[in-house]
Short mmCIF file of C-alpha atoms and ligand atoms in Angstrom, two decimals:
data_model
loop_
_atom_site.label_atom_id
_atom_site.label_comp_id
_atom_site.label_asym_id
_atom_site.label_seq_id
_atom_site.Cartn_x
_atom_site.Cartn_y
_atom_site.Cartn_z
CA MET A 1 -33.11 -29.16 7.64
CA SER A 2 -31.55 -26.38 5.46
CA GLY A 3 -28.92 -27.22 2.90
CA THR A 4 -25.39 -25.61 3.05
CA LEU A 5 -24.11 -22.73 0.80
CA TYR A 6 -20.51 -23.41 -0.33
CA VAL A 7 -18.52 -20.64 -1.69
CA VAL A 8 -16.17 -22.31 -4.06
CA ALA A 9 -12.88 -20.89 -5.40
CA THR A 10 -12.01 -22.12 -8.99
CA PRO A 11 -8.86 -21.66 -11.01
CA ILE A 12 -7.58 -18.37 -12.40
CA GLY A 13 -6.06 -20.05 -15.45
CA ASN A 14 -4.46 -23.41 -14.71
CA LEU A 15 -7.28 -26.15 -14.27
CA ASP A 16 -4.91 -28.18 -12.02
CA ASP A 17 -5.52 -25.49 -9.37
CA LEU A 18 -9.03 -26.68 -8.66
CA SER A 19 -8.75 -28.34 -5.29
CA PRO A 20 -9.86 -31.95 -4.78
CA ARG A 21 -12.39 -30.56 -2.20
CA ALA A 22 -13.71 -28.06 -4.78
CA ARG A 23 -14.10 -30.78 -7.34
CA GLN A 24 -16.00 -33.06 -4.82
CA THR A 25 -18.25 -30.17 -3.73
CA LEU A 26 -19.06 -29.13 -7.24
CA ALA A 27 -20.10 -32.89 -7.84
CA ASP A 28 -21.99 -33.39 -4.59
CA VAL A 29 -24.25 -30.28 -4.45
CA ASP A 30 -27.68 -30.10 -5.90
CA LEU A 31 -27.11 -26.84 -7.66
CA VAL A 32 -24.08 -24.76 -8.86
CA ALA A 33 -24.78 -20.99 -8.91
CA ALA A 34 -22.46 -19.55 -11.60
CA GLU A 35 -21.56 -16.12 -12.97
CA ASP A 36 -21.59 -17.45 -16.51
CA THR A 37 -23.13 -20.96 -16.92
CA ARG A 38 -21.36 -21.57 -20.28
CA HIS A 39 -18.08 -20.85 -18.69
CA THR A 40 -18.49 -22.95 -15.66
CA GLY A 41 -20.25 -25.59 -17.73
CA ARG A 42 -16.91 -26.01 -19.53
CA LEU A 43 -15.09 -26.31 -16.20
CA LEU A 44 -17.68 -28.83 -14.93
CA SER A 45 -17.54 -30.99 -18.06
CA HIS A 46 -13.67 -31.01 -18.06
CA PHE A 47 -13.87 -32.71 -14.65
CA GLY A 48 -16.98 -34.91 -15.72
CA ILE A 49 -19.36 -33.17 -13.32
CA LYS A 50 -22.97 -33.10 -14.29
CA THR A 51 -24.58 -30.77 -11.56
CA ARG A 52 -27.28 -28.52 -12.55
CA LEU A 53 -26.30 -24.87 -13.19
CA LEU A 54 -28.08 -21.62 -12.53
CA ALA A 55 -26.91 -18.20 -13.54
CA LEU A 56 -26.10 -15.68 -10.84
CA HIS A 57 -24.56 -12.46 -12.10
CA GLU A 58 -24.34 -8.78 -11.24
CA HIS A 59 -27.66 -8.13 -12.99
CA ASN A 60 -29.86 -10.79 -11.40
CA GLU A 61 -28.29 -11.32 -8.15
CA LYS A 62 -31.00 -9.49 -6.01
CA GLU A 63 -33.78 -11.44 -7.55
CA ARG A 64 -31.92 -14.68 -7.73
CA ALA A 65 -30.86 -14.46 -4.10
CA LYS A 66 -34.36 -15.16 -3.00
CA LYS A 67 -34.79 -18.21 -5.09
CA LEU A 68 -31.37 -19.60 -3.90
CA ILE A 69 -32.34 -18.97 -0.31
CA ASP A 70 -35.71 -20.90 -0.86
CA GLU A 71 -33.77 -23.82 -2.37
CA LEU A 72 -31.36 -23.88 0.63
CA LEU A 73 -34.35 -23.68 3.17
CA GLU A 74 -35.94 -26.62 1.38
CA GLY A 75 -32.79 -28.63 2.16
CA ARG A 76 -30.80 -28.46 -1.08
CA SER A 77 -27.14 -27.51 -1.02
CA ILE A 78 -25.55 -25.02 -3.36
CA ALA A 79 -22.12 -24.09 -4.75
CA LEU A 80 -21.49 -20.49 -5.57
CA VAL A 81 -18.74 -19.95 -8.09
CA SER A 82 -17.58 -16.97 -10.28
CA ASP A 83 -15.85 -17.18 -13.56
CA ALA A 84 -12.43 -17.57 -12.09
CA GLY A 85 -10.85 -17.29 -8.61
CA THR A 86 -12.72 -16.60 -5.38
CA PRO A 87 -16.34 -15.53 -5.56
CA LEU A 88 -17.22 -12.06 -3.94
CA ILE A 89 -13.61 -10.72 -4.65
CA SER A 90 -14.39 -8.23 -7.33
CA ASP A 91 -17.22 -10.75 -8.33
CA PRO A 92 -20.83 -11.25 -7.58
CA GLY A 93 -22.11 -13.21 -4.52
CA TYR A 94 -22.30 -10.79 -1.65
CA ARG A 95 -26.02 -10.47 -1.66
CA VAL A 96 -26.57 -14.18 -1.55
CA VAL A 97 -24.04 -14.90 1.28
CA HIS A 98 -25.57 -12.00 3.18
CA ALA A 99 -29.11 -13.37 2.70
CA ALA A 100 -28.03 -16.93 3.55
CA ARG A 101 -26.48 -15.76 6.79
CA GLU A 102 -29.57 -13.69 7.67
CA ALA A 103 -31.67 -16.78 7.19
CA GLY A 104 -29.52 -18.91 9.52
CA ILE A 105 -28.08 -21.02 6.60
CA THR A 106 -24.61 -22.53 7.07
CA VAL A 107 -22.16 -20.91 4.62
CA THR A 108 -18.91 -22.78 4.20
CA PRO A 109 -15.82 -21.60 2.23
CA VAL A 110 -13.94 -23.98 -0.23
CA PRO A 111 -10.96 -21.68 -0.61
CA GLY A 112 -8.49 -21.69 -3.35
CA PRO A 113 -7.10 -19.35 -6.08
CA SER A 114 -7.49 -15.73 -6.25
CA ALA A 115 -5.57 -13.33 -8.47
CA MET A 116 -5.04 -11.02 -5.52
CA THR A 117 -3.30 -13.38 -3.21
CA ALA A 118 -1.60 -15.12 -6.17
CA ALA A 119 0.03 -11.77 -7.19
CA LEU A 120 0.80 -10.56 -3.72
CA SER A 121 2.55 -13.80 -2.79
CA VAL A 122 5.14 -13.57 -5.58
CA SER A 123 5.44 -9.67 -5.61
CA GLY A 124 8.34 -9.46 -3.14
CA LEU A 125 6.70 -6.46 -1.68
CA PRO A 126 5.73 -6.36 2.05
CA THR A 127 2.74 -8.57 2.78
CA ASP A 128 2.36 -8.12 6.53
CA ARG A 129 -0.30 -5.49 5.91
CA PHE A 130 -2.02 -4.80 2.59
CA CYS A 131 -5.09 -3.35 1.22
CA PHE A 132 -7.12 -4.67 -1.75
CA GLU A 133 -8.67 -1.76 -3.76
CA GLY A 134 -10.29 -3.93 -6.51
CA PHE A 135 -10.57 -2.37 -9.87
CA LEU A 136 -9.19 1.19 -10.47
CA PRO A 137 -11.95 3.47 -11.63
CA ALA A 138 -12.14 3.68 -15.39
CA LYS A 139 -12.87 7.38 -15.47
CA LYS A 140 -9.74 9.49 -15.35
CA LYS A 141 -10.91 11.98 -12.60
CA ALA A 142 -12.27 9.37 -10.24
CA ARG A 143 -9.02 7.35 -10.71
CA ARG A 144 -6.88 10.46 -9.98
CA ASP A 145 -8.93 11.43 -6.98
CA LEU A 146 -8.65 7.92 -5.53
CA LEU A 147 -5.02 7.65 -6.05
CA ALA A 148 -4.40 11.04 -4.47
CA ARG A 149 -6.30 9.87 -1.43
CA LEU A 150 -4.18 6.68 -1.36
CA SER A 151 -0.89 8.39 -1.74
CA ALA A 152 -0.49 8.40 2.07
CA GLU A 153 -1.26 4.82 2.41
CA THR A 154 1.60 2.92 4.13
CA ARG A 155 0.19 -0.65 3.49
CA THR A 156 1.00 -2.46 0.21
CA LEU A 157 -1.77 -1.89 -2.31
CA VAL A 158 -3.30 -4.42 -4.65
CA PHE A 159 -5.28 -3.35 -7.68
CA TYR A 160 -7.11 -5.19 -10.55
CA GLU A 161 -6.76 -3.35 -13.78
CA SER A 162 -7.83 -3.89 -17.38
CA ILE A 163 -4.82 -4.34 -19.90
CA HIS A 164 -6.42 -1.60 -22.04
CA ARG A 165 -5.98 1.03 -19.44
CA ILE A 166 -2.58 -0.04 -18.20
CA CYS A 167 -0.62 2.94 -19.76
CA GLU A 168 -2.95 5.54 -18.33
CA SER A 169 -3.20 3.92 -14.87
CA LEU A 170 0.55 3.51 -14.54
CA ALA A 171 1.00 7.11 -15.61
CA ASP A 172 -1.53 8.22 -12.88
CA LEU A 173 -0.01 5.82 -10.27
CA GLU A 174 3.55 7.45 -11.01
CA LYS A 175 2.08 10.86 -10.64
CA ALA A 176 0.30 10.21 -7.40
CA PHE A 177 3.00 7.91 -5.70
CA GLY A 178 6.23 9.18 -7.34
CA PRO A 179 8.41 7.39 -9.99
CA ASP A 180 10.57 5.56 -7.44
CA ARG A 181 7.74 3.73 -5.59
CA PRO A 182 8.43 -0.08 -5.84
CA ALA A 183 5.66 -1.95 -7.59
CA PHE A 184 4.78 -5.37 -9.31
CA PHE A 185 3.15 -6.05 -12.58
CA ALA A 186 1.39 -9.52 -12.89
CA ARG A 187 -0.13 -10.62 -16.17
CA GLU A 188 -1.87 -13.98 -16.96
CA LEU A 189 -0.96 -15.59 -13.74
CA THR A 190 -0.93 -19.46 -13.77
CA LYS A 191 -1.44 -19.35 -17.52
CA VAL A 192 0.88 -20.23 -20.46
CA HIS A 193 1.99 -16.60 -21.00
CA GLU A 194 2.43 -15.65 -17.29
CA GLU A 195 4.48 -12.45 -17.08
CA CYS A 196 5.67 -10.82 -13.87
CA ILE A 197 7.78 -7.69 -13.57
CA GLY A 198 9.07 -6.14 -10.35
CA ALA A 199 10.18 -2.51 -10.89
CA THR A 200 9.52 1.08 -9.93
CA LEU A 201 6.36 2.75 -11.07
CA GLY A 202 8.43 5.05 -13.43
CA GLN A 203 10.08 1.98 -14.97
CA LEU A 204 6.79 0.13 -15.40
CA ARG A 205 5.21 3.17 -16.94
CA GLN A 206 8.11 3.44 -19.42
CA HIS A 207 7.78 -0.35 -20.28
CA ALA A 208 4.08 0.15 -20.85
CA ASP A 209 4.67 3.35 -22.95
CA SER A 210 7.24 1.79 -25.13
CA GLY A 211 5.09 -1.30 -25.97
CA GLU A 212 7.14 -3.80 -24.10
CA ILE A 213 4.15 -5.06 -22.13
CA VAL A 214 1.88 -7.22 -24.32
CA GLN A 215 -1.56 -5.52 -24.51
CA LYS A 216 -3.46 -8.87 -23.80
CA GLY A 217 -4.72 -10.77 -20.79
CA GLU A 218 -5.52 -10.07 -17.18
CA VAL A 219 -3.47 -7.96 -14.79
CA VAL A 220 -2.92 -7.33 -11.15
CA LEU A 221 -0.84 -4.29 -10.03
CA VAL A 222 0.79 -4.44 -6.57
CA VAL A 223 2.30 -1.21 -5.18
CA SER A 224 4.36 -0.66 -2.09
CA GLY A 225 2.87 1.63 0.47
CA THR A 226 4.62 4.96 1.16
CA GLU A 227 7.60 4.88 3.47
CA ILE A 228 6.48 7.70 5.59
CA ALA A 229 8.29 11.05 5.00
CA ALA A 230 11.88 11.30 4.31
CA GLY A 231 13.01 11.38 0.60
CA SER A 232 9.39 11.49 -0.78
CA THR A 233 9.42 12.22 -4.47
CA ILE A 234 5.76 13.22 -4.62
CA ASP A 235 5.06 16.70 -5.96
CA VAL A 236 3.62 18.58 -2.88
CA ASP A 237 1.83 21.22 -4.87
CA TRP A 238 0.26 18.63 -7.27
CA LEU A 239 -1.12 16.67 -4.30
CA LEU A 240 -2.42 19.73 -2.55
CA ASP A 241 -4.14 20.67 -5.82
CA GLU A 242 -5.58 17.26 -6.24
CA LEU A 243 -7.03 17.08 -2.63
CA ALA A 244 -8.02 20.74 -1.83
CA GLY A 245 -11.60 21.30 -1.80
CA LYS A 246 -12.38 17.47 -1.67
CA MET A 247 -12.14 17.35 2.06
CA PRO A 248 -11.51 19.61 4.92
CA ASP A 249 -8.20 21.57 4.73
CA LYS A 250 -6.97 19.98 7.95
CA GLU A 251 -7.58 16.47 6.48
CA VAL A 252 -5.73 17.51 3.26
CA ALA A 253 -2.81 18.78 5.43
CA ARG A 254 -2.71 15.47 7.29
CA ILE A 255 -2.59 13.29 4.30
CA VAL A 256 -0.06 15.52 2.41
CA ALA A 257 2.14 15.54 5.45
CA MET A 258 2.07 11.74 5.73
CA ALA A 259 2.82 11.29 2.07
CA THR A 260 5.53 13.77 1.73
CA GLY A 261 7.13 14.31 5.09
CA GLU A 262 6.26 18.01 5.02
CA LYS A 263 5.20 19.72 8.31
CA ARG A 264 1.37 19.48 8.72
CA ASN A 265 1.10 23.24 10.14
CA LYS A 266 3.25 24.50 7.10
CA LEU A 267 0.84 22.71 4.67
CA TYR A 268 -2.21 23.89 6.40
CA LYS A 269 -0.94 27.56 6.23
CA ARG A 270 -0.18 27.07 2.57
CA LEU A 271 -3.74 25.84 1.94
CA LEU A 272 -5.07 28.92 3.60
CA GLU A 273 -2.96 31.20 1.64
CA ARG A 274 -3.99 29.47 -1.55
CA ALA A 275 -7.58 29.85 -0.69
CA SER A 276 -7.29 33.47 0.10
CA GLY A 277 -5.45 34.05 -3.41
CA PRO A 278 -2.07 35.43 -4.28
CA SER A 279 -0.78 37.91 -1.68
CA LYS A 280 -0.27 41.47 -2.85
N1 SAM B 1 -12.72 -13.22 -8.11
C1 SAM B 1 -11.47 -13.21 -8.92
C2 SAM B 1 -10.37 -13.48 -8.01
O1 SAM B 1 -10.54 -14.04 -6.90
O2 SAM B 1 -9.16 -13.24 -8.40
C3 SAM B 1 -11.30 -11.81 -9.59
C4 SAM B 1 -12.38 -11.53 -10.52
S1 SAM B 1 -12.26 -9.88 -11.31
C5 SAM B 1 -13.78 -9.77 -12.17
C6 SAM B 1 -11.20 -10.30 -12.65
C7 SAM B 1 -9.78 -9.54 -12.54
O3 SAM B 1 -8.85 -10.40 -11.72
C8 SAM B 1 -9.01 -9.37 -13.86
O4 SAM B 1 -9.49 -8.23 -14.53
C9 SAM B 1 -7.64 -9.26 -13.38
O5 SAM B 1 -7.40 -7.92 -12.84
C10 SAM B 1 -7.60 -10.30 -12.22
N2 SAM B 1 -7.19 -11.54 -12.62
C11 SAM B 1 -8.02 -12.63 -12.81
N3 SAM B 1 -7.30 -13.77 -13.29
C12 SAM B 1 -6.06 -13.33 -13.36
C13 SAM B 1 -4.82 -13.91 -13.93
N4 SAM B 1 -4.79 -15.14 -14.21
N5 SAM B 1 -3.72 -13.04 -13.87
C14 SAM B 1 -3.75 -11.80 -13.51
N6 SAM B 1 -4.88 -11.24 -13.21
C15 SAM B 1 -6.00 -11.91 -13.06
#
C-alpha cells in the first residue's frame, strides 16, 4: 500500500504555533521534504524530532518529485514543509502534490499558520471575499502594469512584499488605487517585533518615506478592494495611459469605468480620440 503525503504548515515566527498534530506528523513520517534542510532541522531538533530530511526547493522540485513519488509508492509516508507557514503558498510543493494526486496517492493537509491568513484576520478590512496576489513583481514596469489591472478589483487584496521595496511598492499602490484606499501593513507577525498599521495607502506611503517603518523583517500588505464608482480618487488619464495598448480598448474602458465610476462609452470614445491623435 502507498504511503501518505502530508502537507504540513509550520510557524511563521512563533514556535508555539506548531500544532500538536503537525508535531506528531513530523515525528511519525519516514521522511520530511523541506525547502531548507538546515532551517527545518532546527525546528525538528527544537521539538526533539529525528526524522530524516530531504531538500525540496524551487530548483530541484521537478527532479525530486519523481523520487518522492517512488518513496510514497513503496509505502513510505512523507511530510512536506516549507521554511515557514503553509507549503505551496508562494512556496514550493505544487509539482509534488500534483504528481502525488496523479499517482493516486493520498494527500492530506495538516493546516496551520500562513502569513496571508494571519494578516487578513487582523486587518479589519473586508474578509468575505479576497484575492491573494502573492509577491508583487520586483520590476517596476511589471508591478505597475499589474496594479493598473487590479485597480478595478472589488475584493480585498493580499500581497507579500520584500521590506526593501516597500517605499516603491506603496508609492505604486497609491498611484494605482488612490491615496484614500484603506490598507493594512503587517510586519514580523507572531514575532517579538510584530508591527501592524491600519491606514490609507497615502498615509502608509508617507510613513515609509519618512523612515517611520523599520526596514527589517517580513511584510504582508492588505488593501481594500475598490468601492465601485462614486468618489473615486484614481486619476482617469493615468489609468487610461497605463492600460491602453495592453488589452483591447473595450476592456480598458470597462476596467477604468469600474475603477473610477466614469461612463464606459465616454471612456471608449476618449480612447479612440487618443489613438487618432490630437484633433485639429
Ligand atoms: N508559505 C508562507 C505562508 O504560508 O505564509 C509564505 C512564504 S513566502 C516565501 C514568504 C513571505 O511571506 C514573506 O516575504 C512575507 O511577505 C510573508 N511572511 C512570512 N512570514 C511572515 C511574518 N511573520 N510576518 C509578515 N509576513 C510574513
